[in-house]
Each structure stands twice: as C-alpha cells, then as structure tokens.
PDB file of N, CA, C and O in Angstrom:
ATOM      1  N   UNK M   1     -61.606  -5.408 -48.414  1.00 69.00           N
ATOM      2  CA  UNK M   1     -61.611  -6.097 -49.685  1.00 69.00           C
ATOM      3  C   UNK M   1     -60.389  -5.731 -50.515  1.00 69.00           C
ATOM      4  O   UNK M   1     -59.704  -6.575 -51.093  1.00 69.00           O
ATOM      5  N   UNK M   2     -60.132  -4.289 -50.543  1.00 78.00           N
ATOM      6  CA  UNK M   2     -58.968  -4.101 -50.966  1.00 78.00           C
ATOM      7  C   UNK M   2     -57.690  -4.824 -50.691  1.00 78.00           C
ATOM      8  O   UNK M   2     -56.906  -5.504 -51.353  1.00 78.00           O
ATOM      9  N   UNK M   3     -57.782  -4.433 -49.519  1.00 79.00           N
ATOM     10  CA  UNK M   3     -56.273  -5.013 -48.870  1.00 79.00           C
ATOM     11  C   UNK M   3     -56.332  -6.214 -49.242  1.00 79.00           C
ATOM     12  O   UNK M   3     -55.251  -6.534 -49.737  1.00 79.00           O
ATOM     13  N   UNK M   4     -57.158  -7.143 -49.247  1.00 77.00           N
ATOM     14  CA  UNK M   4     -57.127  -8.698 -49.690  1.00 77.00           C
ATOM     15  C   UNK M   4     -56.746  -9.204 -50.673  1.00 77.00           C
ATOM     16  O   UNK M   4     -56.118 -10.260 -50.749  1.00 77.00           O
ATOM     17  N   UNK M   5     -57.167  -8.333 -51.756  1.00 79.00           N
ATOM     18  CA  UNK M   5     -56.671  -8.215 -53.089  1.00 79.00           C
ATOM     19  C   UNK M   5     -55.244  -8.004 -53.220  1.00 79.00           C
ATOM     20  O   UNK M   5     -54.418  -8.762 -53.729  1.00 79.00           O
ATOM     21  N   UNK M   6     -55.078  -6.919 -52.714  1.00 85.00           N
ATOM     22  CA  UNK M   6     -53.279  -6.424 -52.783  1.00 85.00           C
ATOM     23  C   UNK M   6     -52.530  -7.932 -51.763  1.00 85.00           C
ATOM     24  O   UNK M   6     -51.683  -8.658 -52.283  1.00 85.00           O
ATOM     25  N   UNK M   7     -53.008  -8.151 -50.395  1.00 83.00           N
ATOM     26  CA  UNK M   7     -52.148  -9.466 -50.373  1.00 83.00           C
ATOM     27  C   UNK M   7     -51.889 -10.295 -51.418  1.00 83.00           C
ATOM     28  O   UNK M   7     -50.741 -10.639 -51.699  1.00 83.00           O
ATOM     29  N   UNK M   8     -53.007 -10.705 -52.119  1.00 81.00           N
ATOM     30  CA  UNK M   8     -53.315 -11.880 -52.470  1.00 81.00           C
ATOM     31  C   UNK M   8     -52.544 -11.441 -53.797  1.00 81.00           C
ATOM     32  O   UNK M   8     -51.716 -12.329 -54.001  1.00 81.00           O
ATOM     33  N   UNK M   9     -52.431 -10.314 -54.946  1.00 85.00           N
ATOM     34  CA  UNK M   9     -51.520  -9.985 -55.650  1.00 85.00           C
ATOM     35  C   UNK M   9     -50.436 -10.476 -55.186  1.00 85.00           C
ATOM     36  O   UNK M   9     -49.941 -11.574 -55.440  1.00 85.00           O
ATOM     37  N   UNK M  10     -49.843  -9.193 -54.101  1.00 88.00           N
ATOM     38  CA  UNK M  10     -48.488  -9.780 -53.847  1.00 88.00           C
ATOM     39  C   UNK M  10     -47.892 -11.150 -53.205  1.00 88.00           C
ATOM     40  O   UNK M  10     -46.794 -11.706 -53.227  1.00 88.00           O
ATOM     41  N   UNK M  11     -48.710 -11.322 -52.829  1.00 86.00           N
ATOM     42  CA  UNK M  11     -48.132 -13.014 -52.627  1.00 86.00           C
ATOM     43  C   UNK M  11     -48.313 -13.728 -53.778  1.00 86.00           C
ATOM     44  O   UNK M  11     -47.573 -14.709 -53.699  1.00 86.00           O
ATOM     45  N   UNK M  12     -48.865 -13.738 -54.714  1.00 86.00           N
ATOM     46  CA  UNK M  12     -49.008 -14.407 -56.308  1.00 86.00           C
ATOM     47  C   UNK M  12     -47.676 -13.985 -56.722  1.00 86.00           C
ATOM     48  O   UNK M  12     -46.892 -14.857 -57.096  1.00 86.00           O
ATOM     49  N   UNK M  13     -47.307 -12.736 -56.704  1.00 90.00           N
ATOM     50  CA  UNK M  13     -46.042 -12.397 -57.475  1.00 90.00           C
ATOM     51  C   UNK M  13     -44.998 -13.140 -56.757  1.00 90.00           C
ATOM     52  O   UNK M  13     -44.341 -14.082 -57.200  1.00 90.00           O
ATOM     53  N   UNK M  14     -44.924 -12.583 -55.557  1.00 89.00           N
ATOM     54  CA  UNK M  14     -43.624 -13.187 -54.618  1.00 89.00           C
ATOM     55  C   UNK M  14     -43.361 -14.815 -54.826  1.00 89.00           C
ATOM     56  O   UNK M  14     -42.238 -15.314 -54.899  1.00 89.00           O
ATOM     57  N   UNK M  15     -44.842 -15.680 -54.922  1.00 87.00           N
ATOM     58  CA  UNK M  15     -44.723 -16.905 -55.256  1.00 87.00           C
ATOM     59  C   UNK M  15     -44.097 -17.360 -57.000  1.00 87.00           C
ATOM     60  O   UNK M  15     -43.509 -18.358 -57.416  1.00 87.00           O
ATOM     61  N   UNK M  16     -44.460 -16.383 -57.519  1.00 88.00           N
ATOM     62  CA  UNK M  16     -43.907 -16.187 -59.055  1.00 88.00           C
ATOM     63  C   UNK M  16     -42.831 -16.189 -59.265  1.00 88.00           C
ATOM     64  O   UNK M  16     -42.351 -16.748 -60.251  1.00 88.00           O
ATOM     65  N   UNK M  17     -41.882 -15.307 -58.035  1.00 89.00           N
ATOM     66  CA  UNK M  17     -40.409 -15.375 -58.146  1.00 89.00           C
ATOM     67  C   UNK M  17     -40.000 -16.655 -57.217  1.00 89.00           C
ATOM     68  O   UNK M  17     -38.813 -16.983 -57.217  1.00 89.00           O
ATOM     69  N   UNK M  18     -40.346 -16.928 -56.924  1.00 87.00           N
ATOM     70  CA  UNK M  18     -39.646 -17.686 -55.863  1.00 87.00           C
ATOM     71  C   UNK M  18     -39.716 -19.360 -56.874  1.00 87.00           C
ATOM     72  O   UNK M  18     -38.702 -20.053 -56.786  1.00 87.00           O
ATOM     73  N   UNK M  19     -40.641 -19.790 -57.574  1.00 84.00           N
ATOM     74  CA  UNK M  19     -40.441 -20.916 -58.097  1.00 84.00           C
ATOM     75  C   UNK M  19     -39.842 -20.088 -59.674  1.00 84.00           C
ATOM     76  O   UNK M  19     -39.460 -21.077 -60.299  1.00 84.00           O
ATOM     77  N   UNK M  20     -39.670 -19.299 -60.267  1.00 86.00           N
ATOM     78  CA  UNK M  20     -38.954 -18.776 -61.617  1.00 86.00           C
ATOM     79  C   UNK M  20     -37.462 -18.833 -61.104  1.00 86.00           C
ATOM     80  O   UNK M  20     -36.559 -19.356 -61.757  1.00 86.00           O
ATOM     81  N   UNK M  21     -37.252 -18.093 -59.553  1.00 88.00           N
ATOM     82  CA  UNK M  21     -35.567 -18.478 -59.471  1.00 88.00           C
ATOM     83  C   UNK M  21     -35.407 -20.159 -58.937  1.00 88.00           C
ATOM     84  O   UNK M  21     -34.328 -20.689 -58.674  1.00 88.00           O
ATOM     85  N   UNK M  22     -36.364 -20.633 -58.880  1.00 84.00           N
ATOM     86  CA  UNK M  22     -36.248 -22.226 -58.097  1.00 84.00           C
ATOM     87  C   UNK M  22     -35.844 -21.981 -56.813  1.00 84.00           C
ATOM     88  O   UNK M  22     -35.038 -22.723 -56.252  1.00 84.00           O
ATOM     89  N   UNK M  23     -36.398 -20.857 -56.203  1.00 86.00           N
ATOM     90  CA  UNK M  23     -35.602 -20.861 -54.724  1.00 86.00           C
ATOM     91  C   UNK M  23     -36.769 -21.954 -54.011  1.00 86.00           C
ATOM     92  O   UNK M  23     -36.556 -22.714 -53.066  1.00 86.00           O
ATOM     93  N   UNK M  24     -37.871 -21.801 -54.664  1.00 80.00           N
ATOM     94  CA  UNK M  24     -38.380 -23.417 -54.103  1.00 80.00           C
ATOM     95  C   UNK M  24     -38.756 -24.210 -55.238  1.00 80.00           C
ATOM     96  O   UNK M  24     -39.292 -23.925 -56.309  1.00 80.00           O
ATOM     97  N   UNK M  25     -38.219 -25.579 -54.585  1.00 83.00           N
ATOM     98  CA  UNK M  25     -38.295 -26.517 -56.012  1.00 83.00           C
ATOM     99  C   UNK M  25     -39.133 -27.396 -55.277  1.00 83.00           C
ATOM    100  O   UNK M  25     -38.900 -27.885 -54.172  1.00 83.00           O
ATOM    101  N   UNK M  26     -40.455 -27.602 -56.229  1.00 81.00           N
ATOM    102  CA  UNK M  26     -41.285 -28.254 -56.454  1.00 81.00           C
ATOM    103  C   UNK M  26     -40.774 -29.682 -56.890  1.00 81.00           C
ATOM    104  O   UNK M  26     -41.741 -30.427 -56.736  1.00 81.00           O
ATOM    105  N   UNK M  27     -39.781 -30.354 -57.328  1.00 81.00           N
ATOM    106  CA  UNK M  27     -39.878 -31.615 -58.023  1.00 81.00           C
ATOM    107  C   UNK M  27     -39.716 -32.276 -57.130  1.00 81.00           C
ATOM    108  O   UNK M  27     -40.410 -33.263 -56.888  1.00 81.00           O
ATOM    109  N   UNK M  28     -38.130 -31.619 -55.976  1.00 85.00           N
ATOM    110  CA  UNK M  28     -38.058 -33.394 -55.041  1.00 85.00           C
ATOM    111  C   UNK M  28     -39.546 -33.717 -53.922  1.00 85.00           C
ATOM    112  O   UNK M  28     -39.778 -34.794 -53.372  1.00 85.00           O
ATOM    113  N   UNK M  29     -40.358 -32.499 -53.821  1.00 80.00           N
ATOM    114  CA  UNK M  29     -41.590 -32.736 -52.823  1.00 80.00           C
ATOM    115  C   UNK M  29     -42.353 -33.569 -53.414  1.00 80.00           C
ATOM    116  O   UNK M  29     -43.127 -34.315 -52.815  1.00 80.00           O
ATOM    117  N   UNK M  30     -42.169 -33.510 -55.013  1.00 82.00           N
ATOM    118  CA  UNK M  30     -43.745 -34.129 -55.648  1.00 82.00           C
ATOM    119  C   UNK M  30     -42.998 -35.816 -55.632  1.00 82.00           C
ATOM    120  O   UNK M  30     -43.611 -36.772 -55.156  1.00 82.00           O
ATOM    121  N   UNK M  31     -41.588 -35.941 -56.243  1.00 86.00           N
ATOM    122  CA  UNK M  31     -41.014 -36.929 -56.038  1.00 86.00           C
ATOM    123  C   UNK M  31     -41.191 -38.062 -54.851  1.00 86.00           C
ATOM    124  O   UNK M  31     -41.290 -39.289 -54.878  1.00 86.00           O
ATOM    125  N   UNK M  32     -41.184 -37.163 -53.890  1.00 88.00           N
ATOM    126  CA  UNK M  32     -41.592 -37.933 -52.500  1.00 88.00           C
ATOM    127  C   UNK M  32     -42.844 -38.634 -52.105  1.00 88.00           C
ATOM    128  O   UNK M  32     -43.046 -39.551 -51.309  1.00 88.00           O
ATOM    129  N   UNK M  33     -43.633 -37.942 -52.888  1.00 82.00           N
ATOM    130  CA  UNK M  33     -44.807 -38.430 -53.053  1.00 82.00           C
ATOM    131  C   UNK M  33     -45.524 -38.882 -53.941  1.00 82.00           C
ATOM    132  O   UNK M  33     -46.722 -38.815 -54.218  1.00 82.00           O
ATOM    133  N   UNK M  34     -44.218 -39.585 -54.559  1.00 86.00           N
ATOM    134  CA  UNK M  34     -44.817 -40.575 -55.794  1.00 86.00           C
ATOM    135  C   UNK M  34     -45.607 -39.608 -56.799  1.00 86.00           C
ATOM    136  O   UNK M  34     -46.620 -40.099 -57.297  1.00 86.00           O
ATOM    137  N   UNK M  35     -45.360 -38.641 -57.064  1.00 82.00           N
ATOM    138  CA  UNK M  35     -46.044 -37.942 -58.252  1.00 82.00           C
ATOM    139  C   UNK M  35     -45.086 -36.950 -59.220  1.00 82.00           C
ATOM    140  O   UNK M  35     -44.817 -35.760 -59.056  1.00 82.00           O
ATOM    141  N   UNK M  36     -44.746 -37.703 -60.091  1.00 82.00           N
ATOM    142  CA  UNK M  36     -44.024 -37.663 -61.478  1.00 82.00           C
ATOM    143  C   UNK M  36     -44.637 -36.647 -62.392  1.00 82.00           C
ATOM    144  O   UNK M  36     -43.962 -36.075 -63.247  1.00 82.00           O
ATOM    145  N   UNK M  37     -45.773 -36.447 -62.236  1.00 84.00           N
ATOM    146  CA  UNK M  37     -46.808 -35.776 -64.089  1.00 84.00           C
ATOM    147  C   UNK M  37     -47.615 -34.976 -63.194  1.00 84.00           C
ATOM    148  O   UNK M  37     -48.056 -35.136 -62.056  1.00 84.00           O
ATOM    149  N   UNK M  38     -47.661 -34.188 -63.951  1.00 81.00           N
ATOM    150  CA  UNK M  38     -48.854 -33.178 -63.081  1.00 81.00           C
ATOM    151  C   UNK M  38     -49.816 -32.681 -64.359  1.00 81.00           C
ATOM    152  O   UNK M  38     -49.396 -32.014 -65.305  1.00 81.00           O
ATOM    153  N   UNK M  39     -51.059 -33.098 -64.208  1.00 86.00           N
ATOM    154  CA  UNK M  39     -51.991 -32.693 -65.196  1.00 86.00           C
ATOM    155  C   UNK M  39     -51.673 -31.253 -65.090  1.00 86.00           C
ATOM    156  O   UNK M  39     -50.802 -30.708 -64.412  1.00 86.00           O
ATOM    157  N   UNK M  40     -52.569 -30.731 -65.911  1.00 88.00           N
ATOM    158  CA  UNK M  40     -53.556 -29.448 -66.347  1.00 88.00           C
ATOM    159  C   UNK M  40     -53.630 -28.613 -64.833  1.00 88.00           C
ATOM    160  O   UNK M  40     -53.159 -27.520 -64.518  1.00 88.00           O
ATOM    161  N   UNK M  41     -54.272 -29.416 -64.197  1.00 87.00           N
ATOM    162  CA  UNK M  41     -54.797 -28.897 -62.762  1.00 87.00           C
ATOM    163  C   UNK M  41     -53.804 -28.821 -61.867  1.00 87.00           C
ATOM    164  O   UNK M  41     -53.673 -27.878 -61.087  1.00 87.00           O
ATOM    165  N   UNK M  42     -52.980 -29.904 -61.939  1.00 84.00           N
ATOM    166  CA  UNK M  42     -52.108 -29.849 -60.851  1.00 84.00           C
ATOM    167  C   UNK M  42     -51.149 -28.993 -60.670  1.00 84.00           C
ATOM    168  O   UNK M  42     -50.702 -28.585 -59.598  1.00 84.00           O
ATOM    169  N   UNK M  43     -50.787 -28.681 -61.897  1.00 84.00           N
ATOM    170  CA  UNK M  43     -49.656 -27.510 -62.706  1.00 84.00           C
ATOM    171  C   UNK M  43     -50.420 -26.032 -62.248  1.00 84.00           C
ATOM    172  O   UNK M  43     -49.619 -25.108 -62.105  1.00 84.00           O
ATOM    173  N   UNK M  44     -51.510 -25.777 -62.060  1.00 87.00           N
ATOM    174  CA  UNK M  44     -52.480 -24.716 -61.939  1.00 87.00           C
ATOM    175  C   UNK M  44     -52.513 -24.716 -60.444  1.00 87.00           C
ATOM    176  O   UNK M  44     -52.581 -23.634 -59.861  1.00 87.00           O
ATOM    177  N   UNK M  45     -52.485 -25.466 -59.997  1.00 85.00           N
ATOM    178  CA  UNK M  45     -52.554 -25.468 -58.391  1.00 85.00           C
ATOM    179  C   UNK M  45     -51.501 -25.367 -57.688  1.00 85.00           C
ATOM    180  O   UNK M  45     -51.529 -24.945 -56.532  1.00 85.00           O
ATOM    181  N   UNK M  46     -50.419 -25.744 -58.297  1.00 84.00           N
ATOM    182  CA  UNK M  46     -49.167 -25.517 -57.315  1.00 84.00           C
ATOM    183  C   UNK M  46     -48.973 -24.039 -58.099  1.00 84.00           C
ATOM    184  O   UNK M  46     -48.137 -23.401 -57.457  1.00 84.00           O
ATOM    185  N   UNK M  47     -49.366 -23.402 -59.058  1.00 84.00           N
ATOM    186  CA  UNK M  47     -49.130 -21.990 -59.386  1.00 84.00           C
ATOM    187  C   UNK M  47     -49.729 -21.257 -58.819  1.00 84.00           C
ATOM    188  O   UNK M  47     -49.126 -20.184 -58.842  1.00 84.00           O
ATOM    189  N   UNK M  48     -51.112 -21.147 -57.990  1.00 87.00           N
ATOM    190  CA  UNK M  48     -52.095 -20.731 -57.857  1.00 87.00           C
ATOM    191  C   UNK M  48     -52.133 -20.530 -56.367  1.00 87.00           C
ATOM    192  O   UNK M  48     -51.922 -19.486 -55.749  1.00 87.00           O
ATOM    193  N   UNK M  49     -52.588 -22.292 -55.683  1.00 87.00           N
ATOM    194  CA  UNK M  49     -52.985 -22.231 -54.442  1.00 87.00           C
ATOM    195  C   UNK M  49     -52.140 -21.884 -52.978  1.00 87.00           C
ATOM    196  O   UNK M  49     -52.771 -21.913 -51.921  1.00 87.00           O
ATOM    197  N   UNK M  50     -51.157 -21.664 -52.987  1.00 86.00           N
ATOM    198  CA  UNK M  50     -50.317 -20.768 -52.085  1.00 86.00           C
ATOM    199  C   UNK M  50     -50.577 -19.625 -51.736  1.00 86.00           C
ATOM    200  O   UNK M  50     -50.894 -19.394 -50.569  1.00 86.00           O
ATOM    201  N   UNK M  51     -50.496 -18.579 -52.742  1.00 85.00           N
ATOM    202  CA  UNK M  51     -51.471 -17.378 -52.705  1.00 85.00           C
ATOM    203  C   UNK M  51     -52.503 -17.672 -52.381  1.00 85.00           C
ATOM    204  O   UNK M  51     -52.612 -17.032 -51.335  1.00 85.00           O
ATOM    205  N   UNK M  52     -53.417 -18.210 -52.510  1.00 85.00           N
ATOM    206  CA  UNK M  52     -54.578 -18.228 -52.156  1.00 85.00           C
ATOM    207  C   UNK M  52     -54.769 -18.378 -51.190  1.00 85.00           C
ATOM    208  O   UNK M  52     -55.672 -17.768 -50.617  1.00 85.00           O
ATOM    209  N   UNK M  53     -53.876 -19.396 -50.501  1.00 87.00           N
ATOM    210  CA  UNK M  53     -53.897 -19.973 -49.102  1.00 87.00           C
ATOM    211  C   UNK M  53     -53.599 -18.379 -48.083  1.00 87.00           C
ATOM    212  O   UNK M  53     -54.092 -17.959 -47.036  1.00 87.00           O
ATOM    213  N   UNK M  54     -52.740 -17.944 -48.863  1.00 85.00           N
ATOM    214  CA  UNK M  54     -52.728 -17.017 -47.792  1.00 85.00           C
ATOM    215  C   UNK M  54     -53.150 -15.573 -48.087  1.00 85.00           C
ATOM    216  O   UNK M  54     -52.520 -14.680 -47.520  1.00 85.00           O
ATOM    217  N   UNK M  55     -53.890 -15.337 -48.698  1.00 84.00           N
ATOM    218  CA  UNK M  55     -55.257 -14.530 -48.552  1.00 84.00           C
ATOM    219  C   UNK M  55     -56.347 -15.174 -48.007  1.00 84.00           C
ATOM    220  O   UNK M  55     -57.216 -14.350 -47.724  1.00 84.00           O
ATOM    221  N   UNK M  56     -56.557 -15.934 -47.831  1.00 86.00           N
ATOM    222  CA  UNK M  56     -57.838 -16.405 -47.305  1.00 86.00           C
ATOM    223  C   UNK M  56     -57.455 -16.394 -45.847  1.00 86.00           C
ATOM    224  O   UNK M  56     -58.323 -16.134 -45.014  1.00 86.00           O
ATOM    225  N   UNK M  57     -56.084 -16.685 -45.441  1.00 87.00           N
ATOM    226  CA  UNK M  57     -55.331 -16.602 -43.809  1.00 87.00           C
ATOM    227  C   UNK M  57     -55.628 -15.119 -43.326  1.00 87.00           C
ATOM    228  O   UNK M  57     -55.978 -14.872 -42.172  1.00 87.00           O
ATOM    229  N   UNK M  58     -55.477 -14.260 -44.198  1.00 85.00           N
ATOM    230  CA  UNK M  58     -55.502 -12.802 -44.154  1.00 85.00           C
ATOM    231  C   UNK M  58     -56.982 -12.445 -44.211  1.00 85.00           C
ATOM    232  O   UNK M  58     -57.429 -11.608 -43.427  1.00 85.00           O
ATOM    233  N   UNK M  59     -57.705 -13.006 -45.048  1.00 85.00           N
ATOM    234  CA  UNK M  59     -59.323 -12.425 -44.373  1.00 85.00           C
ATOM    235  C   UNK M  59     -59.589 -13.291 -43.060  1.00 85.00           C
ATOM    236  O   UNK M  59     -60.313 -12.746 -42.227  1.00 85.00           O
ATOM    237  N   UNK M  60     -59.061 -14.681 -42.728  1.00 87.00           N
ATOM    238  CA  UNK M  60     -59.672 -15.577 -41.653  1.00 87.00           C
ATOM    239  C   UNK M  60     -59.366 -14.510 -40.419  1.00 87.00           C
ATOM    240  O   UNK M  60     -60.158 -14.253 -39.512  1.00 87.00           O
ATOM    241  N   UNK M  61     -58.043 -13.947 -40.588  1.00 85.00           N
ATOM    242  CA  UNK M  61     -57.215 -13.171 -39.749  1.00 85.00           C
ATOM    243  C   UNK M  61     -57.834 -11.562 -39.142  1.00 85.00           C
ATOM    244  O   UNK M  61     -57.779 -11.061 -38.019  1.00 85.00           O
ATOM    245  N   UNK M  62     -58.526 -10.975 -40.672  1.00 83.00           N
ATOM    246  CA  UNK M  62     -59.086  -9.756 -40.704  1.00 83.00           C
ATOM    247  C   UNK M  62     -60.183  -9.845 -39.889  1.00 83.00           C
ATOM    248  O   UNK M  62     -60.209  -9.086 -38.920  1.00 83.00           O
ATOM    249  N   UNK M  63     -61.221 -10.708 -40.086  1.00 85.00           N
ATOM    250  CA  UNK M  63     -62.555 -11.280 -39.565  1.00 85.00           C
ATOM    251  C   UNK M  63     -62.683 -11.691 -38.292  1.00 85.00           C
ATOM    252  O   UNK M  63     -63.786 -11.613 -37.750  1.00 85.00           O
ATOM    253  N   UNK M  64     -61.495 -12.231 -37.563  1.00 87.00           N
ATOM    254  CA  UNK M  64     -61.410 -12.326 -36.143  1.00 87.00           C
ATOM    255  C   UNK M  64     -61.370 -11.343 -35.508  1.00 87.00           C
ATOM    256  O   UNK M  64     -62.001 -11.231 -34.457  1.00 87.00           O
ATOM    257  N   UNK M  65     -60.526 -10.290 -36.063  1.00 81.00           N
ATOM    258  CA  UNK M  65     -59.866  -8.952 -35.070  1.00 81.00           C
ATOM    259  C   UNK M  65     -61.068  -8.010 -35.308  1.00 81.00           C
ATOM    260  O   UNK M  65     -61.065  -7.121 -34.457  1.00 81.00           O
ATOM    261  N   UNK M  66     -62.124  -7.904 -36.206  1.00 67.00           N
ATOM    262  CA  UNK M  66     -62.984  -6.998 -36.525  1.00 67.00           C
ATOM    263  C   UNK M  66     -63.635  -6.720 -35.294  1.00 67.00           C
ATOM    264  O   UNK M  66     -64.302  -7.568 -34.700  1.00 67.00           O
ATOM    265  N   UNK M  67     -63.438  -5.397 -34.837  1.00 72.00           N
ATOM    266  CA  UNK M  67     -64.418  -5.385 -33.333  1.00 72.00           C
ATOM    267  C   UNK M  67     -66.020  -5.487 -33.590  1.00 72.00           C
ATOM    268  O   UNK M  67     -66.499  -5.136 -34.668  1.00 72.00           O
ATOM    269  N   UNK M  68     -66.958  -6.082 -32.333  1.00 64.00           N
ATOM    270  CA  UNK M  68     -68.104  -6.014 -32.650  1.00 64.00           C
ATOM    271  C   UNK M  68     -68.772  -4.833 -31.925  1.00 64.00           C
ATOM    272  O   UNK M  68     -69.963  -4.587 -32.114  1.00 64.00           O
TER     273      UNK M  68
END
C-alpha cells in the first residue's frame, strides 16, 4: 500500500513537471480531436489521470507477481 502511494505521488509530481515545462503539450492532441474547451473535469483529468493510470499498472503489476 505504501509503495503505491509513493508511485502514485511520484508520478503526480513527475507529471506536474513535465506539462509546467510543456515538455508535453496537451493542446495539439486535444486539437486533433476536435476538442478546443475543456470543462472543470476535463482540466482535472488530464491533471490527474496519468498518475493514476499508472499506479493502478503498479498494483495490477504487484498483484500478479504476489506468490500464492
């Protein structure tokens, strides 16, 4: 549980820097896909769900290797 946490921190941060220096830019992807405005949520989700994605890879990951 720990460790999940600390991924899931540090990949929040790492994702923090990485769109603050624009080393990934979000506009021409959303552009491509016809999406101009990003509500409330959407703005929250491209901040959010990356990290998340990959803590949840990291318990899917933990949970396989667990011996029985």
């Amino acid at each position: 549980m720990a460790a999940t946490l600390l991924i899931g921190v540090a990949a929040w941060v790492i994702w923090w820097g990485l769109l603050f220096f624009q080393v990934v830019r979000i506009d021409p992807l959303l552009r491509s896909l016809n999406v101009y405005r990003l509500d409330a949520l959407g703005r929250f989700l491209v901040f959010v769900a990356p990290p998340l994605l990959i803590a949840a890879a990291f318990v899917a990951g933990a949970l396989l290797r667990r011996p029985r």
